[in-house]
CSV table of C-alpha atoms and ligand atoms in Angstrom, one decimal:
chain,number,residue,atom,x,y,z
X,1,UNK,CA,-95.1,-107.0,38.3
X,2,UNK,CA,-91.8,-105.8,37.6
X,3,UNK,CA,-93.1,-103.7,35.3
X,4,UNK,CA,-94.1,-101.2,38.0
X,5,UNK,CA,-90.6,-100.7,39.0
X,6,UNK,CA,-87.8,-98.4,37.5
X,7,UNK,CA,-86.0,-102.4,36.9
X,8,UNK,CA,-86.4,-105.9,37.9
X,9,UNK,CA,-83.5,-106.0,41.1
X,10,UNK,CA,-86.9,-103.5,42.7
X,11,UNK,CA,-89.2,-105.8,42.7
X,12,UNK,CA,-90.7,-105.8,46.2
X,13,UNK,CA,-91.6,-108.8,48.0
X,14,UNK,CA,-95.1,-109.6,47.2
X,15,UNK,CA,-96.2,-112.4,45.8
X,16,UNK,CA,-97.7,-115.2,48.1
X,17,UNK,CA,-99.7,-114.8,51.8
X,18,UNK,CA,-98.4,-113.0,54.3
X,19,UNK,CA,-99.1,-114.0,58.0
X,20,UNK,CA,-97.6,-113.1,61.3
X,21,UNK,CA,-96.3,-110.0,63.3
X,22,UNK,CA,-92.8,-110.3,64.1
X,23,UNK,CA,-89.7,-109.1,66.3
X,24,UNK,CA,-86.4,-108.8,65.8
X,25,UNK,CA,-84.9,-109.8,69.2
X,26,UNK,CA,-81.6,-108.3,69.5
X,27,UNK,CA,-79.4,-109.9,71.7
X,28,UNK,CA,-77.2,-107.2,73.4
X,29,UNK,CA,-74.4,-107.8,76.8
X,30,UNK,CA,-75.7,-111.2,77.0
X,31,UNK,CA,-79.4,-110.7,76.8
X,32,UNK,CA,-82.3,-110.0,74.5
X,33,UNK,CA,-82.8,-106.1,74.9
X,34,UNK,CA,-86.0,-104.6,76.7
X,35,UNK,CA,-86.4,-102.5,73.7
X,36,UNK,CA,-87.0,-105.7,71.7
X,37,UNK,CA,-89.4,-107.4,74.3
X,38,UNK,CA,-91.2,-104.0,74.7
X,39,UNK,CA,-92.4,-104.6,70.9
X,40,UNK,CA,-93.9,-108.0,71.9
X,41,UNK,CA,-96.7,-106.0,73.5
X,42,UNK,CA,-97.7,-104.1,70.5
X,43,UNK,CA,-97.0,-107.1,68.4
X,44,UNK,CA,-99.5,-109.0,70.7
X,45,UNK,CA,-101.8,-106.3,70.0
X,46,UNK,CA,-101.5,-106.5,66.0
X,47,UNK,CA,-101.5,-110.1,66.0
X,48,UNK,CA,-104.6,-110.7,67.7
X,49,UNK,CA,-106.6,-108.1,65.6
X,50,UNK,CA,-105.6,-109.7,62.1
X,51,UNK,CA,-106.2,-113.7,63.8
X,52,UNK,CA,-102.3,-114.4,63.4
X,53,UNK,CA,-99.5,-115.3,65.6
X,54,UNK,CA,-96.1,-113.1,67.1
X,55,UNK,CA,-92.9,-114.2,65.5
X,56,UNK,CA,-89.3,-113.4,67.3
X,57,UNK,CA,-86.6,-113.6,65.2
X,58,UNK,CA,-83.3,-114.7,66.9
X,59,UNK,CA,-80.1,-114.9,65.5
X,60,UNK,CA,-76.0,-114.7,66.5
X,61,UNK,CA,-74.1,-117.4,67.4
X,62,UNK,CA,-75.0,-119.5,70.7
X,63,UNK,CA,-78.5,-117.6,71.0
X,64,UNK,CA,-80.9,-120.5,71.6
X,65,UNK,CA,-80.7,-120.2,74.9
X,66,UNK,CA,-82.6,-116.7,74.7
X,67,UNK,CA,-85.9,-119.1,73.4
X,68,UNK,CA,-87.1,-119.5,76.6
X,69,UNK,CA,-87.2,-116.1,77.6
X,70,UNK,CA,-89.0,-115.0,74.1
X,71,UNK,CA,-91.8,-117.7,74.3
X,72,UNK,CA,-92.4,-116.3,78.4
X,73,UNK,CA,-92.5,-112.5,76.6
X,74,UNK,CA,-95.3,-113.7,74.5
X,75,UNK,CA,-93.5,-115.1,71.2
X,76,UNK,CA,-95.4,-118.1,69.5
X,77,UNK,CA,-92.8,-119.0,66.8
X,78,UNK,CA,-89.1,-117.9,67.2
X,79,UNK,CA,-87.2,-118.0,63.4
X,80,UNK,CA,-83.6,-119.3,64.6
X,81,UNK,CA,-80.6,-118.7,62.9
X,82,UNK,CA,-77.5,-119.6,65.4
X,83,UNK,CA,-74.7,-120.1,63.5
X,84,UNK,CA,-71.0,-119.3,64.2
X,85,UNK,CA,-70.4,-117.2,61.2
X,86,UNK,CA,-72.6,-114.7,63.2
X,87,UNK,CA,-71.1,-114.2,66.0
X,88,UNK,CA,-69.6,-110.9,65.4
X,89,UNK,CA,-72.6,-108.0,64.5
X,90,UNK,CA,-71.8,-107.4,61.4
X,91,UNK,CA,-74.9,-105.1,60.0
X,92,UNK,CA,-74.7,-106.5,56.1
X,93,UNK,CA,-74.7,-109.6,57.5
X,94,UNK,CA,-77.4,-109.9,59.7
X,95,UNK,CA,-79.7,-107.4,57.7
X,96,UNK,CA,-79.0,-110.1,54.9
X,97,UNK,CA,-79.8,-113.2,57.2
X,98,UNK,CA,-83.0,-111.4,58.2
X,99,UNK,CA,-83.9,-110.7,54.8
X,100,UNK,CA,-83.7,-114.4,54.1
X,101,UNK,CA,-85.8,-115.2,56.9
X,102,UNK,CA,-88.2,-112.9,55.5
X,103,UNK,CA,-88.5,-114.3,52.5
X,104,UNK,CA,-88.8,-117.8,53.5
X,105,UNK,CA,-91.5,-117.4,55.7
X,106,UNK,CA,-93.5,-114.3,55.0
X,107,UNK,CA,-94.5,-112.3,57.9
X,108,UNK,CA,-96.7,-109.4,57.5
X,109,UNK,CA,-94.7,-107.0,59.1
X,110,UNK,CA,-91.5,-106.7,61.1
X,111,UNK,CA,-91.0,-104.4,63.9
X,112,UNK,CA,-87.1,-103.6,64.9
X,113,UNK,CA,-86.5,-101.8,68.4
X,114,UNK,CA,-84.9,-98.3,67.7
X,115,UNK,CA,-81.5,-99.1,69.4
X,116,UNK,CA,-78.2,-98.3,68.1
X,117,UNK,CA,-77.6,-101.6,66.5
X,118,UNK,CA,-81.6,-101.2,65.5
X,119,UNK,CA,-81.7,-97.8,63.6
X,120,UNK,CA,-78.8,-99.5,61.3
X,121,UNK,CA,-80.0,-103.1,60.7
X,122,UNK,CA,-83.8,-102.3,59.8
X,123,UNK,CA,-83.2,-99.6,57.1
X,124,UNK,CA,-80.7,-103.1,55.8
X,125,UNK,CA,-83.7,-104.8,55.6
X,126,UNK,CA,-85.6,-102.9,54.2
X,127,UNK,CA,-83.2,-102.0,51.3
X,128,UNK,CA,-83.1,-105.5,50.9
X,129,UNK,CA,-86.6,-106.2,50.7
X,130,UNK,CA,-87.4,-103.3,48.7
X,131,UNK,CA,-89.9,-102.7,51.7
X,132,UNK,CA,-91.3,-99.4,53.2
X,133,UNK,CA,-89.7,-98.5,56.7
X,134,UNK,CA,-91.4,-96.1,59.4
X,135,UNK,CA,-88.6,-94.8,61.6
X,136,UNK,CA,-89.5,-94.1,65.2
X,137,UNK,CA,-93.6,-95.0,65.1
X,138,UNK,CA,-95.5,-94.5,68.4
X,139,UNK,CA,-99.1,-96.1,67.3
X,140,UNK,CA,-99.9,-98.9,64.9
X,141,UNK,CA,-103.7,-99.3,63.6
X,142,UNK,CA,-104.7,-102.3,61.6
X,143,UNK,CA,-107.7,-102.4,59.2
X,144,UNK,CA,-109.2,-106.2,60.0
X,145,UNK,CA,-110.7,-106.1,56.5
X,146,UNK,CA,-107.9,-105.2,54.1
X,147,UNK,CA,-105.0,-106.1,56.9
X,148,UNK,CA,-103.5,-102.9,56.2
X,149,UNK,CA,-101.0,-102.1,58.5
X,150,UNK,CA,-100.8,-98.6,59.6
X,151,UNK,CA,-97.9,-97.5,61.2
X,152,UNK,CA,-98.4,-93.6,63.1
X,153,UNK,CA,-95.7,-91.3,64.2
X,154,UNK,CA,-95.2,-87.3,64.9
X,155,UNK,CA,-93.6,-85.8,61.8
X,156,UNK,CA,-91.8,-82.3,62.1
X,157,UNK,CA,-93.4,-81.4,65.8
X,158,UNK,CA,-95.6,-83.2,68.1
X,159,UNK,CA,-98.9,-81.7,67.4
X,160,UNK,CA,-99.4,-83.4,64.1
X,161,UNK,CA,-99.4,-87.6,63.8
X,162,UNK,CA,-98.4,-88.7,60.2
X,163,UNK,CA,-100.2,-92.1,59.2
X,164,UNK,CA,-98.1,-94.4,56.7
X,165,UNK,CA,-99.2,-96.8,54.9
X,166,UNK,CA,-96.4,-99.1,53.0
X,167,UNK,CA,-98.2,-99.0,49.5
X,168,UNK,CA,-96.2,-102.0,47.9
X,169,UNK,CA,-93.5,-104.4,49.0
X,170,UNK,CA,-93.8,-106.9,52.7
X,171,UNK,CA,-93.3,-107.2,55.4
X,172,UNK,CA,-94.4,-103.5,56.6
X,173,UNK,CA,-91.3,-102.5,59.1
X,174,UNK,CA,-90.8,-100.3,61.4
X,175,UNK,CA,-88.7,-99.1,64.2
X,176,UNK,CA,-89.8,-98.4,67.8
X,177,UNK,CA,-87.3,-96.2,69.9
X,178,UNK,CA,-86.8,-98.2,73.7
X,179,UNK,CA,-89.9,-97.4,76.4
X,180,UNK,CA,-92.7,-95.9,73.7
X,181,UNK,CA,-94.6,-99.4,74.6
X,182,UNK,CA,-95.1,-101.1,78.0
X,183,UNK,CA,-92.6,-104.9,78.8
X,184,UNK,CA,-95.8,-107.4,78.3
X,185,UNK,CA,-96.5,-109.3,81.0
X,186,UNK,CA,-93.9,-112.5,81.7
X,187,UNK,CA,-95.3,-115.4,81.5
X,188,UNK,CA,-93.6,-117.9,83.3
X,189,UNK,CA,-93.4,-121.5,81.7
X,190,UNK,CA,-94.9,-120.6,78.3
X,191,UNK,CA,-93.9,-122.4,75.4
X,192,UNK,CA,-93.8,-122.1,71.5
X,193,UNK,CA,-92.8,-123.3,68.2
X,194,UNK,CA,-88.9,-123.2,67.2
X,195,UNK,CA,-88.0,-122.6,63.5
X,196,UNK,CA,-84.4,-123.7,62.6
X,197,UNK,CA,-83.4,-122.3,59.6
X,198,UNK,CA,-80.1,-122.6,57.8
X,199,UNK,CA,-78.5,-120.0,55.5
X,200,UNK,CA,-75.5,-121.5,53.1
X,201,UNK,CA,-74.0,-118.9,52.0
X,202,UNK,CA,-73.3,-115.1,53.3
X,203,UNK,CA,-72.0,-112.1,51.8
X,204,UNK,CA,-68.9,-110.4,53.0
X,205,UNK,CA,-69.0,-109.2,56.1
X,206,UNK,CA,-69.2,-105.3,55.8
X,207,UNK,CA,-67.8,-102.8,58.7
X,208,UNK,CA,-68.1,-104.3,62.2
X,209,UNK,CA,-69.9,-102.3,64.9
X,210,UNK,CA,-68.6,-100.9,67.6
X,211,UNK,CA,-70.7,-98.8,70.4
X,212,UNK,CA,-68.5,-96.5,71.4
X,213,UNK,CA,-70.1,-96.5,74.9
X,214,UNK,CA,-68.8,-99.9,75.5
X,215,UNK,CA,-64.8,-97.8,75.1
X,216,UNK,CA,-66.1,-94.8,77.2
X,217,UNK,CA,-68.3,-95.4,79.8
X,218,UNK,CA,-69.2,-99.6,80.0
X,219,UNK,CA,-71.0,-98.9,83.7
X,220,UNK,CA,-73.1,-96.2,83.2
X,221,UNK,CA,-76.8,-96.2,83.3
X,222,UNK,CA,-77.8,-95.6,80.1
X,223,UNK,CA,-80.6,-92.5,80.7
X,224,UNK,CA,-83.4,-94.8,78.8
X,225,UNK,CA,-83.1,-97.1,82.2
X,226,UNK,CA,-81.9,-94.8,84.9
X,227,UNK,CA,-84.6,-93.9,87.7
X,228,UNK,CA,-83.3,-90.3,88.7
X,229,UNK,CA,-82.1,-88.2,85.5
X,230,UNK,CA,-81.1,-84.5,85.5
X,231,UNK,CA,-81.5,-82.8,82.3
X,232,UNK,CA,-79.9,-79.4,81.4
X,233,UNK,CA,-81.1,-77.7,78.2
X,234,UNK,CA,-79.8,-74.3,76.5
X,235,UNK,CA,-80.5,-72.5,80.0
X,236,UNK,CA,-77.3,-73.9,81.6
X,237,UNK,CA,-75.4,-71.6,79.5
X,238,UNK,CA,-72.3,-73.4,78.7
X,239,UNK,CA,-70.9,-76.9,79.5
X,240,UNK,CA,-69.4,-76.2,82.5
X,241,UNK,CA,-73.3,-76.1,83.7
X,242,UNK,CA,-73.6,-79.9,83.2
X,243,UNK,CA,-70.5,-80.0,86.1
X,244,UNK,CA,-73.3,-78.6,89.1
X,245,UNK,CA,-76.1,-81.3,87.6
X,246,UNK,CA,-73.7,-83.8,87.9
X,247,UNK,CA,-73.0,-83.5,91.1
X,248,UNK,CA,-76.8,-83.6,92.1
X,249,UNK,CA,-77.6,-86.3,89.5
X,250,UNK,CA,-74.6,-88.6,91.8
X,251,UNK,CA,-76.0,-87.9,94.9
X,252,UNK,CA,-79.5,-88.5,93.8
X,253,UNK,CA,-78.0,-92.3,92.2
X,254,UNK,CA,-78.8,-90.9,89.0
X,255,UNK,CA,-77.4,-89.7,85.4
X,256,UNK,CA,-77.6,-86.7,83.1
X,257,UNK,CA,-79.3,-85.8,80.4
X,258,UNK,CA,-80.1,-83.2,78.3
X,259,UNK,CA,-82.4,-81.5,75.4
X,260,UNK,CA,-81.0,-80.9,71.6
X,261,UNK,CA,-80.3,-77.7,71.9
X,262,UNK,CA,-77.8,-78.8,74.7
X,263,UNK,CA,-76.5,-81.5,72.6
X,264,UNK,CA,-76.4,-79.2,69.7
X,265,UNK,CA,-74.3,-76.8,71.2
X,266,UNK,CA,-71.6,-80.1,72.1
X,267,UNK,CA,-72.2,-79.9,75.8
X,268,UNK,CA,-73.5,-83.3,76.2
X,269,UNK,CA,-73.1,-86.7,73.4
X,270,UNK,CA,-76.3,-87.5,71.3
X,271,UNK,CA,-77.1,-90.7,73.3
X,272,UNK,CA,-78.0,-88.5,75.9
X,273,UNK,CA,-80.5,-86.4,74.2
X,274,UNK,CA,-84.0,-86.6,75.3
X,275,UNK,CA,-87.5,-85.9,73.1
X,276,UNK,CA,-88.3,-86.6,70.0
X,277,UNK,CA,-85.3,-86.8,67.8
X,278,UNK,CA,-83.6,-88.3,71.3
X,279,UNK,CA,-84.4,-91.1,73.9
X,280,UNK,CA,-88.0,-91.8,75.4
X,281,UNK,CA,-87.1,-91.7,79.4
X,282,UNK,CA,-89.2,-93.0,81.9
X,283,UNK,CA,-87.4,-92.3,85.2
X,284,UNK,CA,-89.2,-91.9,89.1
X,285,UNK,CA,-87.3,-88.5,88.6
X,286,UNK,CA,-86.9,-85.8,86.2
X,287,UNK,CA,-85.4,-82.4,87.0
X,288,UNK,CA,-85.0,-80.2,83.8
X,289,UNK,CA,-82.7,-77.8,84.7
X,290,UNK,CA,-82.8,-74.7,81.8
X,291,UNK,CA,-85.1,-76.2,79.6
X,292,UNK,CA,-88.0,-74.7,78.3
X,293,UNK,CA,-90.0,-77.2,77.7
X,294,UNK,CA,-90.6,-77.3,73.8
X,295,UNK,CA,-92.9,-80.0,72.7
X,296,UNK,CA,-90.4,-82.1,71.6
X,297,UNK,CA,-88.9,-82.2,74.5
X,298,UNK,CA,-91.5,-83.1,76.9
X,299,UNK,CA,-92.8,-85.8,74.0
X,300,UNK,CA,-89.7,-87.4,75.8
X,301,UNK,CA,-90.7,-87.6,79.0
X,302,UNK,CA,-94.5,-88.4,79.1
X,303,UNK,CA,-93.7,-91.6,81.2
X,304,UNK,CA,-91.6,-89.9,83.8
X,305,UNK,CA,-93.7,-90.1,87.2
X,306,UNK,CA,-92.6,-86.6,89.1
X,307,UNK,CA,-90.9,-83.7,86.7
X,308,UNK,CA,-89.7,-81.0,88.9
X,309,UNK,CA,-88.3,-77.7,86.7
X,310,UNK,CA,-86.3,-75.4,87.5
X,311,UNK,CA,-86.0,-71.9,85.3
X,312,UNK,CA,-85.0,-68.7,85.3
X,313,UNK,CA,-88.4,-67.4,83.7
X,314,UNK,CA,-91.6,-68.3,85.8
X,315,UNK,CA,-93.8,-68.0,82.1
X,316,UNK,CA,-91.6,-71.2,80.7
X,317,UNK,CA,-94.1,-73.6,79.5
X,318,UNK,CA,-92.1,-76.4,81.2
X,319,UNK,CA,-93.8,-75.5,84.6
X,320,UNK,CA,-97.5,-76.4,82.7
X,321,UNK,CA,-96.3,-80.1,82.6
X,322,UNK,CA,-93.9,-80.0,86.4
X,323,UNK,CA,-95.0,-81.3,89.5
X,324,UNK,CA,-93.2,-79.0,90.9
X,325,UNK,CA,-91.4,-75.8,90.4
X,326,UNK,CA,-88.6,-73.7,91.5
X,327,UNK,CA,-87.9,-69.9,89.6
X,328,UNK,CA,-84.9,-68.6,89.8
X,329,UNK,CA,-80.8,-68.9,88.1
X,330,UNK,CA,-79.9,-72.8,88.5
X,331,UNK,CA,-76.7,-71.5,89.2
X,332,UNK,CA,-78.2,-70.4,92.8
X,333,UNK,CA,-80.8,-73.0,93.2
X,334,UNK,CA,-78.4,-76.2,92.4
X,335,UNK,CA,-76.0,-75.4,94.8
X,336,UNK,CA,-78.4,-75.1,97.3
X,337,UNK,CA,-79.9,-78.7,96.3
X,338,UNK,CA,-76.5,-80.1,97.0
X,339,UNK,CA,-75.9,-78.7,100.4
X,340,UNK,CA,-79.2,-80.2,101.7
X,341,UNK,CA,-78.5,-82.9,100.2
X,342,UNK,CA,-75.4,-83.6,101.7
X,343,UNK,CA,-77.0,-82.5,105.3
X,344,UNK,CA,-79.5,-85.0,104.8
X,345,UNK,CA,-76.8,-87.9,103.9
X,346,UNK,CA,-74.4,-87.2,107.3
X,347,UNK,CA,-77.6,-86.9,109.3
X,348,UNK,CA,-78.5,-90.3,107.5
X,349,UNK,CA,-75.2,-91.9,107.8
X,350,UNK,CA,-75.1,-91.0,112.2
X,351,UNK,CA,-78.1,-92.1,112.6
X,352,UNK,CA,-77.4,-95.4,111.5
O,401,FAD,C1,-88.2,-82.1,64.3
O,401,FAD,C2,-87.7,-81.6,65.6
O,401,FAD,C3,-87.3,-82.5,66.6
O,401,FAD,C4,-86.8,-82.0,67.8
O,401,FAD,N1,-86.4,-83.0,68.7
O,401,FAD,C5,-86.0,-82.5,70.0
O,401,FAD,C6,-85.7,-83.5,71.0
O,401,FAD,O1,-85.6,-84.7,70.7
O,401,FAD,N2,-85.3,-83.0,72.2
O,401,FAD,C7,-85.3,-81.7,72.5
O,401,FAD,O2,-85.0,-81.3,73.6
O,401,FAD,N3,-85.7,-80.8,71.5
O,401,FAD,C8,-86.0,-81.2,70.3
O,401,FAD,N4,-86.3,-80.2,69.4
O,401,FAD,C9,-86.0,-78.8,69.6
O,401,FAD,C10,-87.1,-78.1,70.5
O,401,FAD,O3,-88.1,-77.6,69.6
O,401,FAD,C11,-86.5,-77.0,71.3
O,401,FAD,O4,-85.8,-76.1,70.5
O,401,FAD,C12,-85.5,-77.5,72.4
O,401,FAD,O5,-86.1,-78.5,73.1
O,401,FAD,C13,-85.2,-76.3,73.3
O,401,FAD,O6,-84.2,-76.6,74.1
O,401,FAD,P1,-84.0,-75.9,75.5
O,401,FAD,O7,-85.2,-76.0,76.3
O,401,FAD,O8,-82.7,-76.5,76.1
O,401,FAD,O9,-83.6,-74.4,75.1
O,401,FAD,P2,-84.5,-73.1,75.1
O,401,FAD,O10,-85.8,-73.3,74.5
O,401,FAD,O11,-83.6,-72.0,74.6
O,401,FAD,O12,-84.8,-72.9,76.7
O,401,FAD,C14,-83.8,-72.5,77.6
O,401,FAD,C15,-84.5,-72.2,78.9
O,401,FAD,O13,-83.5,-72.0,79.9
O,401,FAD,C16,-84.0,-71.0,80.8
O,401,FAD,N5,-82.9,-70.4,81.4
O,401,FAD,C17,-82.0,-69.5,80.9
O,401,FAD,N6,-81.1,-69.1,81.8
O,401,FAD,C18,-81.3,-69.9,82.9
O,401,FAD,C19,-80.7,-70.0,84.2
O,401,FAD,N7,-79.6,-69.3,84.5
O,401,FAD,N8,-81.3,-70.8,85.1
O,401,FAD,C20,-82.4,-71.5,84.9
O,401,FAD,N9,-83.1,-71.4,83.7
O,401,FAD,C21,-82.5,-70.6,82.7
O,401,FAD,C22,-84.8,-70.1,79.9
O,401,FAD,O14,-85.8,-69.3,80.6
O,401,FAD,C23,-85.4,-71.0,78.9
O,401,FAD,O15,-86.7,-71.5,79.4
O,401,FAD,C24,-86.8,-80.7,68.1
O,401,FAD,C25,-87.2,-79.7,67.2
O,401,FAD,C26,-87.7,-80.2,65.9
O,401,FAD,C27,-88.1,-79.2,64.9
């Protein structure tokens, strides 16, 4: 087999049967993150087709107590690995223990949430494993017959869907970014098989990570969960723009957002960045505020449930996918928003 390979350290992981779809449940702030249970839906999905059961795989120090929840999220066997030496995220470390895991037990593919500490650990994996990865996949088909796993995704533009096909080397892996599938249903009570498993030895640990949200901004809603978000794209002219949507986006309880060319040009940080190179957003409320509503860009925001846009240019293809509309220079029509807004509060606030 090695034969195949450029030399024997890329041997792929193939020998033996492979069986189960599984998770990587990350345990983030003190609870396992909704990106992560989202996947147990898909991984339901995948499972049932090929006959075989949903694996979570849990690890950190102190985690067992995160079972429960899994099982109730649809897990059938959780791979534990709680063990002191892991309670600091160290990528190398944890991209080795899940490697091991791997190993040991086989699963057919492994899907990792797209989250910060996500986007780093799976492509560790997989550089362990010598295994194909599909960053940022939307659909998954299975062939029942050969149990190919087919993992889908838009390439360079959302009009096209690329279709990839690990051609050597288990499990097949992929990443998922937060809110492309729906939370599966919460079963209450379920229960499943725990898998204790014990690693000897670890490597160094490598550079520690640090989300630099957690220095900045540790109360903000990040825009994958807020409910109100408004975005300002290239339109807003500079980033003194994002100042006005601000002030709307607080009295509406919401956050800000914006599209790449915004983030592009500095005015706003990347983790703020919706479409398809950013975050998938499913708020009650989207205003986009100077965007024009490239492809990519509304790929982001399929799930939102009213999109109102404002824009300069009544021909922008943004008002094709709005509820509603409103033409004209934000930096009249914002200011406007706010002063209603405010009448509406005091009248709000004296009538209580
Ligand atoms: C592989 C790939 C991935 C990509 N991923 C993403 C992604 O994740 N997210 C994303 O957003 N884009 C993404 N893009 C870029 C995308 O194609 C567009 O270029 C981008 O979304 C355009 O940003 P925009 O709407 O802010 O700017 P523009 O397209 O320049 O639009 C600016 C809009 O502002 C309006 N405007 C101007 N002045 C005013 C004013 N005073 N008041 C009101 N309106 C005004 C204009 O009429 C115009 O409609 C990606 C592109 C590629 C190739």
């Amino acid at each position: 087999m090695s034969g195949k390979f450029p030399c024997s350290e890329w041997a792929p992981l193939m020998d033996g049967e492979f069986r189960g779809i599984w998770v990587y449940l990350e345990v983030y702030r003190g609870e396992i993150h909704e990106a992560s249970l989202q996947l147990l839906s898909k991984a339901r999905e995948i499972a049932d087709e090929l006959e075989t059961y949903v694996g979570g795989v849990l690890i950190g120090y102190q985690v067992e107590k995160y079972v429960d929840t899994a099982f109730e999220y649809g897990v059938d066997k959780i791979f534990l690995v709680d063990d002191e030496r892991l309670e600091t995220y160290y990528p190398n470390l944890y991209g080795y223990v899940v490697s091991e895991l791997c190993r040991e037990y086989k699963p057919e593919a492994l899907l990792v949430g797209g989250t910060m500490r996500g986007r780093e650990l799976a492509p560790n994996i997989a550089n362990n494993l010598k295994t194909g990865i599909t960053a940022d996949l939307t659909m998954v088909s299975v062939d029942k017959e050969t149990r190919d796993i087919i993992l889908i995704r838009p390439p360079f533009g959302a009009y096209m869907l690329a279709h990839i096909k690990t051609r050597w080397g288990k499990p097949v892996m992929g990443s998922v970014r937060p809110n492309v599938f729906p939370m599966p249903e919460r079963i209450p009570g379920r229960k499943g098989e725990v898998i204790k498993f014990e690693v000897k030895e670890l490597p160094e640990p490598g550079m520690e990570f640090i989300d630099a949200r957690d220095i900045v901004k540790a109360e903000e809603i990040p825009i994958e969960k807020a409910r109100v978000i408004v975005s300002g794209g290239k339109g807003l002219g500079s980033k003194e723009g994002f100042k006005l949507l601000e002030e709307l986006a607080e009295l509406l309880g919401g956050v800000i957002a914006g599209s790449r060319k915004a983030v592009d040009a500095g005015w706003i940080p990347h983790e703020k960045q919706v479409g398809q190179t950013g975050k998938t957003v499913k708020p009650d409320l989207y205003i986009a505020v100077g965007i024009s509503g490239a492809a990519q860009h509304l790929f982001g925001i399929r799930e939102a449930k009213i999109i109102v846009a404002i824009n300069i240019d009544r021909d922008a293809p943004i008002f094709e996918n709005a509820d509603y509309g409103i033409v004209g220079d934000y930096k009249e029509v914002i200011p406007i928003l706010i002063e209603e807004l405010k009448k509406m509060k005091v009248s709000a606030e004296a009538s209580e």
